[in-house]
Tab-separated table of C-alpha atoms and ligand atoms in Angstrom:
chain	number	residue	atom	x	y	z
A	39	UNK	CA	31.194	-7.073	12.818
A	40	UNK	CA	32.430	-5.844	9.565
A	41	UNK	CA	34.648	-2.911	9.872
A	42	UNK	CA	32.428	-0.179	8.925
A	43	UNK	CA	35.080	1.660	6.983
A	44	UNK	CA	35.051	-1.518	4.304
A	45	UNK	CA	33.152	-0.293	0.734
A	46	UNK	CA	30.301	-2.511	-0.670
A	47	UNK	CA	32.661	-3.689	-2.809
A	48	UNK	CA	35.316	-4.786	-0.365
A	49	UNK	CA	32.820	-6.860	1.952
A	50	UNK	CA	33.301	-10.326	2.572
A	51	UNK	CA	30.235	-12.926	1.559
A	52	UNK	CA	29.067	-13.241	5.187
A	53	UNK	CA	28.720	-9.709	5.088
A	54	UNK	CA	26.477	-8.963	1.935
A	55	UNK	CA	24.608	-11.992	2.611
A	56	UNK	CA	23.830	-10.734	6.014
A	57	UNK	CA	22.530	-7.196	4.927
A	58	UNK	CA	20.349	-9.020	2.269
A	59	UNK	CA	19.013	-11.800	4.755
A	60	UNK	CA	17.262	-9.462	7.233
A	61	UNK	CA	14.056	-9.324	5.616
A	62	UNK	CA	13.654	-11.637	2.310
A	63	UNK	CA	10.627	-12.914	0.199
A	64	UNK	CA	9.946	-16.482	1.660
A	65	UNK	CA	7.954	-19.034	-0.115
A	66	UNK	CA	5.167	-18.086	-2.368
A	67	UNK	CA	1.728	-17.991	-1.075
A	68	UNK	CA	-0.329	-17.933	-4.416
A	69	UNK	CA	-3.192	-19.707	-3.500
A	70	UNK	CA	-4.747	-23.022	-5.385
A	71	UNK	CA	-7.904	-21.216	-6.414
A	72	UNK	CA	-9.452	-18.034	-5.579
A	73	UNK	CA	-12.783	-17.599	-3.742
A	74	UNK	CA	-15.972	-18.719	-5.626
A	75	UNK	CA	-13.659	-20.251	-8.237
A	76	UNK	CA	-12.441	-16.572	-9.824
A	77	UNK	CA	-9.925	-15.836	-11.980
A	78	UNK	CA	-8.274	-13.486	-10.360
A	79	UNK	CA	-8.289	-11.321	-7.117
A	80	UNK	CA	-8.548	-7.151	-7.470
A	81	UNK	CA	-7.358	-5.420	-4.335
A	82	UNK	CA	-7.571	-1.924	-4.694
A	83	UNK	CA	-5.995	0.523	-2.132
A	84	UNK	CA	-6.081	4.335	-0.999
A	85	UNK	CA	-3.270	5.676	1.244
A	86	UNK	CA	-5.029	8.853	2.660
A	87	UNK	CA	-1.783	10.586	3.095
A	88	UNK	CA	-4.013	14.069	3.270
A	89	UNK	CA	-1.853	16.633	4.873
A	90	UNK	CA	0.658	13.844	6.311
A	91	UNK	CA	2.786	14.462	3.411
A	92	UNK	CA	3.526	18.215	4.810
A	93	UNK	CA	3.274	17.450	8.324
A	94	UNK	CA	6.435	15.135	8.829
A	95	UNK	CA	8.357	17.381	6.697
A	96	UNK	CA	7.918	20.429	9.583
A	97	UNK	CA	4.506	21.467	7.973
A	98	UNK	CA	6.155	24.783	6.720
A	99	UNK	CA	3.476	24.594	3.590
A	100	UNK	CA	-0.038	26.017	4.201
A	101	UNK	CA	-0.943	25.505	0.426
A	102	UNK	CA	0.431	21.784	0.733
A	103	UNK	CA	-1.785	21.123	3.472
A	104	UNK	CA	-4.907	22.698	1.392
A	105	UNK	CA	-3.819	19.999	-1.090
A	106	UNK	CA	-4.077	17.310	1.836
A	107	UNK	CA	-7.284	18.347	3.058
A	108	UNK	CA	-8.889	18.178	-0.331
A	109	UNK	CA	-8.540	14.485	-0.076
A	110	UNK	CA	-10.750	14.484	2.936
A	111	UNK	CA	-13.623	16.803	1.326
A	112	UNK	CA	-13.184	15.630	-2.266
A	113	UNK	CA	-10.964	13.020	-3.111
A	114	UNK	CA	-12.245	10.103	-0.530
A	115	UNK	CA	-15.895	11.042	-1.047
A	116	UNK	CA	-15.863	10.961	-4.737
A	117	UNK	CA	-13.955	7.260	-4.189
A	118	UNK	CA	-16.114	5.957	-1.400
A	119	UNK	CA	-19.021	6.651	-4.036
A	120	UNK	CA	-17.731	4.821	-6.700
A	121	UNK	CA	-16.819	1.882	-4.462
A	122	UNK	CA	-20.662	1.805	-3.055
A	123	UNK	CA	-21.830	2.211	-6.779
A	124	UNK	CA	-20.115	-1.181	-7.731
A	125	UNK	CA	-20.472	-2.526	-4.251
A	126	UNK	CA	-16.886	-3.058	-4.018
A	127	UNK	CA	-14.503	-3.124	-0.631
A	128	UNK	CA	-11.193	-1.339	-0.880
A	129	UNK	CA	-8.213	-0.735	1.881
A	130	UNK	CA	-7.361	2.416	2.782
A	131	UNK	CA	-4.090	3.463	4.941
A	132	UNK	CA	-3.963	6.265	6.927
A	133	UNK	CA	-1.169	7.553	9.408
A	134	UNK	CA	-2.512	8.159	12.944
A	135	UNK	CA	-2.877	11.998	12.751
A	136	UNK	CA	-4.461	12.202	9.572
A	137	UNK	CA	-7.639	9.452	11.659
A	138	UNK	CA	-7.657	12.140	14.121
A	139	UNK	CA	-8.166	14.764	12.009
A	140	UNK	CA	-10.606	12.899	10.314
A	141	UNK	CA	-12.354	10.442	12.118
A	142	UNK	CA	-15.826	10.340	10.804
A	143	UNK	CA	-14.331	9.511	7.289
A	144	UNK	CA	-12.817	6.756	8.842
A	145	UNK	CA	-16.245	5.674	10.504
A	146	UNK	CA	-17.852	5.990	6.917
A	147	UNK	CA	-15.522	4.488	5.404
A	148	UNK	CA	-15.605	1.496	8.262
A	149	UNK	CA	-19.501	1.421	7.917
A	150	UNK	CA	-19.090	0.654	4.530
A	151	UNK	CA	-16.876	-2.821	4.856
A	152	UNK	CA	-13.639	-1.061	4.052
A	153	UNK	CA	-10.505	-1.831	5.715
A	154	UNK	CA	-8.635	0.982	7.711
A	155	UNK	CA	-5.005	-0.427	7.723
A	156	UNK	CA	-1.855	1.192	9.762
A	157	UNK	CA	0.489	3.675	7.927
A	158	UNK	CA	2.612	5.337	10.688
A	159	UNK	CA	1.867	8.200	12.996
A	160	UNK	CA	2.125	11.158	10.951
A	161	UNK	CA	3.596	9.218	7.712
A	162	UNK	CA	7.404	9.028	9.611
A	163	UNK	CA	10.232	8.007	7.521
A	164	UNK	CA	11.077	4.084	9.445
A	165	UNK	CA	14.208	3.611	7.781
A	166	UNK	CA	15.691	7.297	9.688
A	167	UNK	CA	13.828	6.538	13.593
A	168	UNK	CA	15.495	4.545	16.210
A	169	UNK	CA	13.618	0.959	15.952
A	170	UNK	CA	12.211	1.539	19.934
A	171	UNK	CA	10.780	4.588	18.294
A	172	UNK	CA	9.388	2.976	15.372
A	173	UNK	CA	7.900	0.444	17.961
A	174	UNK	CA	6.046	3.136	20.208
A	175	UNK	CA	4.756	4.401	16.678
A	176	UNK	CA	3.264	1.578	15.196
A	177	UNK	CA	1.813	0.511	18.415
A	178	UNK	CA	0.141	3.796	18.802
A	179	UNK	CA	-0.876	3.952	15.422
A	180	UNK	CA	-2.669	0.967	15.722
A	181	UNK	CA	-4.594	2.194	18.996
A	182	UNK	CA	-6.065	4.901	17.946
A	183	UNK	CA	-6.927	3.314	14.756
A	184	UNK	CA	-9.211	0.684	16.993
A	185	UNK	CA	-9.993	3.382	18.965
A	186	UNK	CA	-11.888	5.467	16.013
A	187	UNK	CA	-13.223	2.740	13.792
A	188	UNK	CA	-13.811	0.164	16.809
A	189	UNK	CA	-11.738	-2.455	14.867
A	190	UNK	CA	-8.687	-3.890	15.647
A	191	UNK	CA	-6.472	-2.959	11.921
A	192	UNK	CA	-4.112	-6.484	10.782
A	193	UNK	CA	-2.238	-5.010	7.924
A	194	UNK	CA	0.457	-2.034	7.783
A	195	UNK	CA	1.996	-0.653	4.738
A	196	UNK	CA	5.205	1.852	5.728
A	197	UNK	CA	4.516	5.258	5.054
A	198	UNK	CA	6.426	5.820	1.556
A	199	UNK	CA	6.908	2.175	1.802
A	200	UNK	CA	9.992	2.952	3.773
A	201	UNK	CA	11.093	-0.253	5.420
A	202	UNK	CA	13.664	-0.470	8.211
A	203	UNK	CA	15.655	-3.505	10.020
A	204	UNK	CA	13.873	-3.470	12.668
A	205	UNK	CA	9.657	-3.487	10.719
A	206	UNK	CA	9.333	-6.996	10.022
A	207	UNK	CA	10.312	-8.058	13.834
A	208	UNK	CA	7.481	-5.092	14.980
A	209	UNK	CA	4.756	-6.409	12.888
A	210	UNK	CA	5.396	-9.979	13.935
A	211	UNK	CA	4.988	-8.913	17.674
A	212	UNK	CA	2.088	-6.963	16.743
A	213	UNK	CA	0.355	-10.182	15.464
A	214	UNK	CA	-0.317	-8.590	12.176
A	215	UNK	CA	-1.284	-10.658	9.778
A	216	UNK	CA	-0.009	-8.924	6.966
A	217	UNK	CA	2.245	-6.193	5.617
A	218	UNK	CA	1.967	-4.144	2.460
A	219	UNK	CA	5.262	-1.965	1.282
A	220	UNK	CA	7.699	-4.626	-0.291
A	221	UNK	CA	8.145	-5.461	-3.918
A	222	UNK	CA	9.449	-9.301	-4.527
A	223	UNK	CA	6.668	-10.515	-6.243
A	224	UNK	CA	3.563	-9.510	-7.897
A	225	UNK	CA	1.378	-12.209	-5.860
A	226	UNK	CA	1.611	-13.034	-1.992
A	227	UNK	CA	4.614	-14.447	0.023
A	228	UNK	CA	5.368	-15.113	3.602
A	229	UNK	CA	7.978	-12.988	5.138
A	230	UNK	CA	11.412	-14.481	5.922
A	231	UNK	CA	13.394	-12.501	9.105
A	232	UNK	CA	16.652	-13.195	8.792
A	233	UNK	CA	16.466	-17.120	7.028
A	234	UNK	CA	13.512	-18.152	9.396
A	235	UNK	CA	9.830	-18.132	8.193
A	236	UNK	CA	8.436	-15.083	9.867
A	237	UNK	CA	3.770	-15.768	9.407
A	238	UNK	CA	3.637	-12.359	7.763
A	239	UNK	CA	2.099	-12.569	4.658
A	240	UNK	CA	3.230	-10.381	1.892
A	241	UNK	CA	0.362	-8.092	-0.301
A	242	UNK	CA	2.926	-6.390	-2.865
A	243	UNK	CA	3.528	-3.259	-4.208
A	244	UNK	CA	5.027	-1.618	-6.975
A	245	UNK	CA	5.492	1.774	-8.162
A	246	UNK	CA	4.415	0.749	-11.826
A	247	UNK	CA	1.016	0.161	-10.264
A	248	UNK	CA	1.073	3.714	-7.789
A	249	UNK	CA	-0.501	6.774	-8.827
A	250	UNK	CA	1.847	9.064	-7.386
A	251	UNK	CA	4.581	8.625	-8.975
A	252	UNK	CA	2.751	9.449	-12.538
A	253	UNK	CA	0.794	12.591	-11.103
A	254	UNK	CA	2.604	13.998	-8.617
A	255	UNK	CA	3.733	17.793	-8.551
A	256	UNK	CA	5.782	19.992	-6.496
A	257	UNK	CA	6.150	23.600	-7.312
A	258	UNK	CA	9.626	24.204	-5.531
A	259	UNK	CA	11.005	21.066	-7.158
A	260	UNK	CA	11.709	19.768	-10.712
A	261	UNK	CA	9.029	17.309	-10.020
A	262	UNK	CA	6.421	17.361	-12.481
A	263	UNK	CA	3.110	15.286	-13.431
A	264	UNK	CA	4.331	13.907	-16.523
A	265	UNK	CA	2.283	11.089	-17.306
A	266	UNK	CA	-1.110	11.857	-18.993
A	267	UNK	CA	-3.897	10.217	-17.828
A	268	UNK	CA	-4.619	7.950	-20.641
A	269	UNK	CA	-0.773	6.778	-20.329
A	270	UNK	CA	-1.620	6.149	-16.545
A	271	UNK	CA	-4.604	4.177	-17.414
A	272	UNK	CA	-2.774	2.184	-20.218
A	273	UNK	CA	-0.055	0.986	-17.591
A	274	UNK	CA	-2.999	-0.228	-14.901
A	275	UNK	CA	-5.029	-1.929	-17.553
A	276	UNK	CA	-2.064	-3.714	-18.905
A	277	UNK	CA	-0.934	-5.295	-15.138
A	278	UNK	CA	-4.702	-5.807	-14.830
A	279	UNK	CA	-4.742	-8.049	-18.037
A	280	UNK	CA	-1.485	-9.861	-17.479
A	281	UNK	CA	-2.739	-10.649	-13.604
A	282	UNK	CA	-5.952	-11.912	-14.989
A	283	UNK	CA	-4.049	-13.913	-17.493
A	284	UNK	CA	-2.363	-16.038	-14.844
A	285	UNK	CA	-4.760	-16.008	-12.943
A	286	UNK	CA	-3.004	-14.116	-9.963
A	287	UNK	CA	-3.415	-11.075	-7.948
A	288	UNK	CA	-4.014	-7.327	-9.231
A	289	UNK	CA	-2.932	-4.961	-6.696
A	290	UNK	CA	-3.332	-0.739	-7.181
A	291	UNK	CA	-2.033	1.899	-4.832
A	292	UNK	CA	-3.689	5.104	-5.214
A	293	UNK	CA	-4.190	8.169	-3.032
A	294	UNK	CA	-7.231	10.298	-2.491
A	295	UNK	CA	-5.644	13.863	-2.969
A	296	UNK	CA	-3.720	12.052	-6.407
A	297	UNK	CA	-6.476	10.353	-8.691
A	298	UNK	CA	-9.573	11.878	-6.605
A	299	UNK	CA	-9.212	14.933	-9.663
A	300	UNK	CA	-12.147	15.037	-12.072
A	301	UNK	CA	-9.615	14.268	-15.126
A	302	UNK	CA	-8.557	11.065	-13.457
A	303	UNK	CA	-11.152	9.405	-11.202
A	304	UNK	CA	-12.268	7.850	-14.684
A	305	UNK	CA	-8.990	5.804	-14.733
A	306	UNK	CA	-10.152	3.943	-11.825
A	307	UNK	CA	-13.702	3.825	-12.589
A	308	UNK	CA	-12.958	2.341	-16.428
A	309	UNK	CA	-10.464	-0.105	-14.361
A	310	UNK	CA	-13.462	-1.705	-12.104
A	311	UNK	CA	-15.504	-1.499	-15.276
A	312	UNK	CA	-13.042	-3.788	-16.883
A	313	UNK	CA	-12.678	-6.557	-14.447
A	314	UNK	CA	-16.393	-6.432	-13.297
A	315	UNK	CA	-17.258	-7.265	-17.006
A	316	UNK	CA	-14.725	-10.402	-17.074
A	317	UNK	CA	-17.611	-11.803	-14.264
A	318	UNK	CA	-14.675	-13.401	-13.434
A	319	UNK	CA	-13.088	-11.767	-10.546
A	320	UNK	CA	-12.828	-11.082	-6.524
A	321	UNK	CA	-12.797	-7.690	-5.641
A	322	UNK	CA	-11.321	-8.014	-2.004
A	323	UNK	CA	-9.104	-5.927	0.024
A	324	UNK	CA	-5.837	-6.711	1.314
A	325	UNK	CA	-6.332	-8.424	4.686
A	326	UNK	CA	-8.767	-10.406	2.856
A	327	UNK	CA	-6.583	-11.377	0.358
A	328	UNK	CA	-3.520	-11.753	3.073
A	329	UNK	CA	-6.399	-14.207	5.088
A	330	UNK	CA	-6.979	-16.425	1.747
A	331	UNK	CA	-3.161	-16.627	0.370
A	332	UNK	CA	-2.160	-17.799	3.859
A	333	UNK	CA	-4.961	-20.421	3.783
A	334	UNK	CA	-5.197	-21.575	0.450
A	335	UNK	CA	-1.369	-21.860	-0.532
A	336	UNK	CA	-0.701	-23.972	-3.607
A	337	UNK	CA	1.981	-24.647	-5.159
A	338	UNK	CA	5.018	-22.301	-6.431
A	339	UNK	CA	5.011	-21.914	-9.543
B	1430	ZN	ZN1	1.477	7.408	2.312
């Protein structure tokens, strides 16, 4: 072991190599072709963080909470109905206590072909929890998941896309067949854990393509919405052009109590617009996606 005492910049090679090598981007898993001969592949996603995002903090905030809930009665509804109007399927995360709280929007949301993927207990920080606790978490998570929507969820994505040394081994004795938080590439890869090929496919992120961190607001903080809407927009329809340029994989992260507002559910709606008049695209969600990449694998580029 390295002497813990050492600074970053007096560790020896084995050392930083080690750190890096515990979870790295493997090889790349952008498929041949997509499905149907498309273009490209659209994979839109909703964490429904609702009044997670208060709860694991101590829930001291009532008005917080109010701010969660209105993603169950207004922010998933309004999105569920412009996914049915354009008859696409979406992913949607949601931390255990948030399904409990809510279980016949994750029924509805189930009934309509949308994927209900994993996304902690009550949206716990991984990186701080000791990794048996993390375990008994995720495994929980994912039971009462099945439990409420009947079906077994594949994918996670870490709450806050918080990602600790101990995830990547969890997920691979889960049998999931993919994971959603990390940021290596902009189309899918399999995992590596620690040099060795680990079958978990990669469906990355990226906080250019997250609508949180343009909108979000917190009155006791110096954190302000600063973006406007039509800059938001801009940045999404730019990835969303480049993707379909090469031909790759357009991934959004949004969250019901963010872009469900009146002034912004257009972003979204103008972003499905766009690609559905390309006729050249799958709209899929992420385990579908995951399922294809892993199949199809071509070449890296
Ligand atoms: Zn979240």
């Amino acid at each position: 072991m390295t002497n813990p005492e050492l600074q970053p910049w007096q560790w020896p090679e084995e050392h930083w190599r080690k750190v890096v090598n515990q979870v790295r981007a493997g090889r790349s898993l952008r498929p041949t072709h997509w499905p149907d001969n498309k273009r490209c592949a659209v994979a839109l996603s909703f964490d429904s963080d609702h009044d997670s995002n208060e709860l694991r903090d101590g829930g001291k905030s009532i008005g917080r909470m109010s701010w969660g809930q209105y993603g169950n009665r207004v922010g998933v509804p309004r999105i569920q109905k412009l996914l049915k109007q354009h008859d696409i399927r979406a992913s949607f995360y949601v931390p255990a206590v948030i399904a409990k709280l809510y279980p016949d929007e994750q029924r509805s949301l189930t009934a309509d072909g949308h994927e209900i993927g994993i996304h902690g207990w009550i949206h716990e920080q991984n990186s701080v929890l000791p990794a048996k606790d993390e375990r008994d978490l995720m495994m929980r998570a994912a039971d009462v998941l099945e439990e409420i929507t009947g079906v077994r969820p594949v994918g996670l994505r870490t709450p806050s896309w918080d990602f600790s040394g101990a995830t990547l081994a969890i997920e691979r004795e889960m049998g999931l067949l993919y994971d959603s938080s990390l940021m290596a590439d902009e189309d899918c890869y399999e995992l590596m854990i620690e040099g060795e090929a680990s079958g978990v496919v990669e469906v990355p992120v990226e906080w250019v393509r997250d609508d949180a961190v343009y909108f979000m607001t917190n009155r006791f903080s110096a954190l302000r919405a600063y973006t406007p809407p039509e800059g938001v927009f801009d940045i999404f329809r730019r990835e969303f052009e480049r993707a379909f340029d090469e031909g790759g994989l357009f991934q959004l992260t949004m969250h019901p109590h963010v872009i469900g507002y009146r002034s912004r559910i257009w972003i979204l709606e103008e972003i499905i617009r766009m690609a559905k008049a390309t006729n050249d695209v799958w709209f899929c969600t992420h385990a579908e996606v995951a399922d294809w990449c892993k199949t199809h694998p071509g070449e890296a580029s």
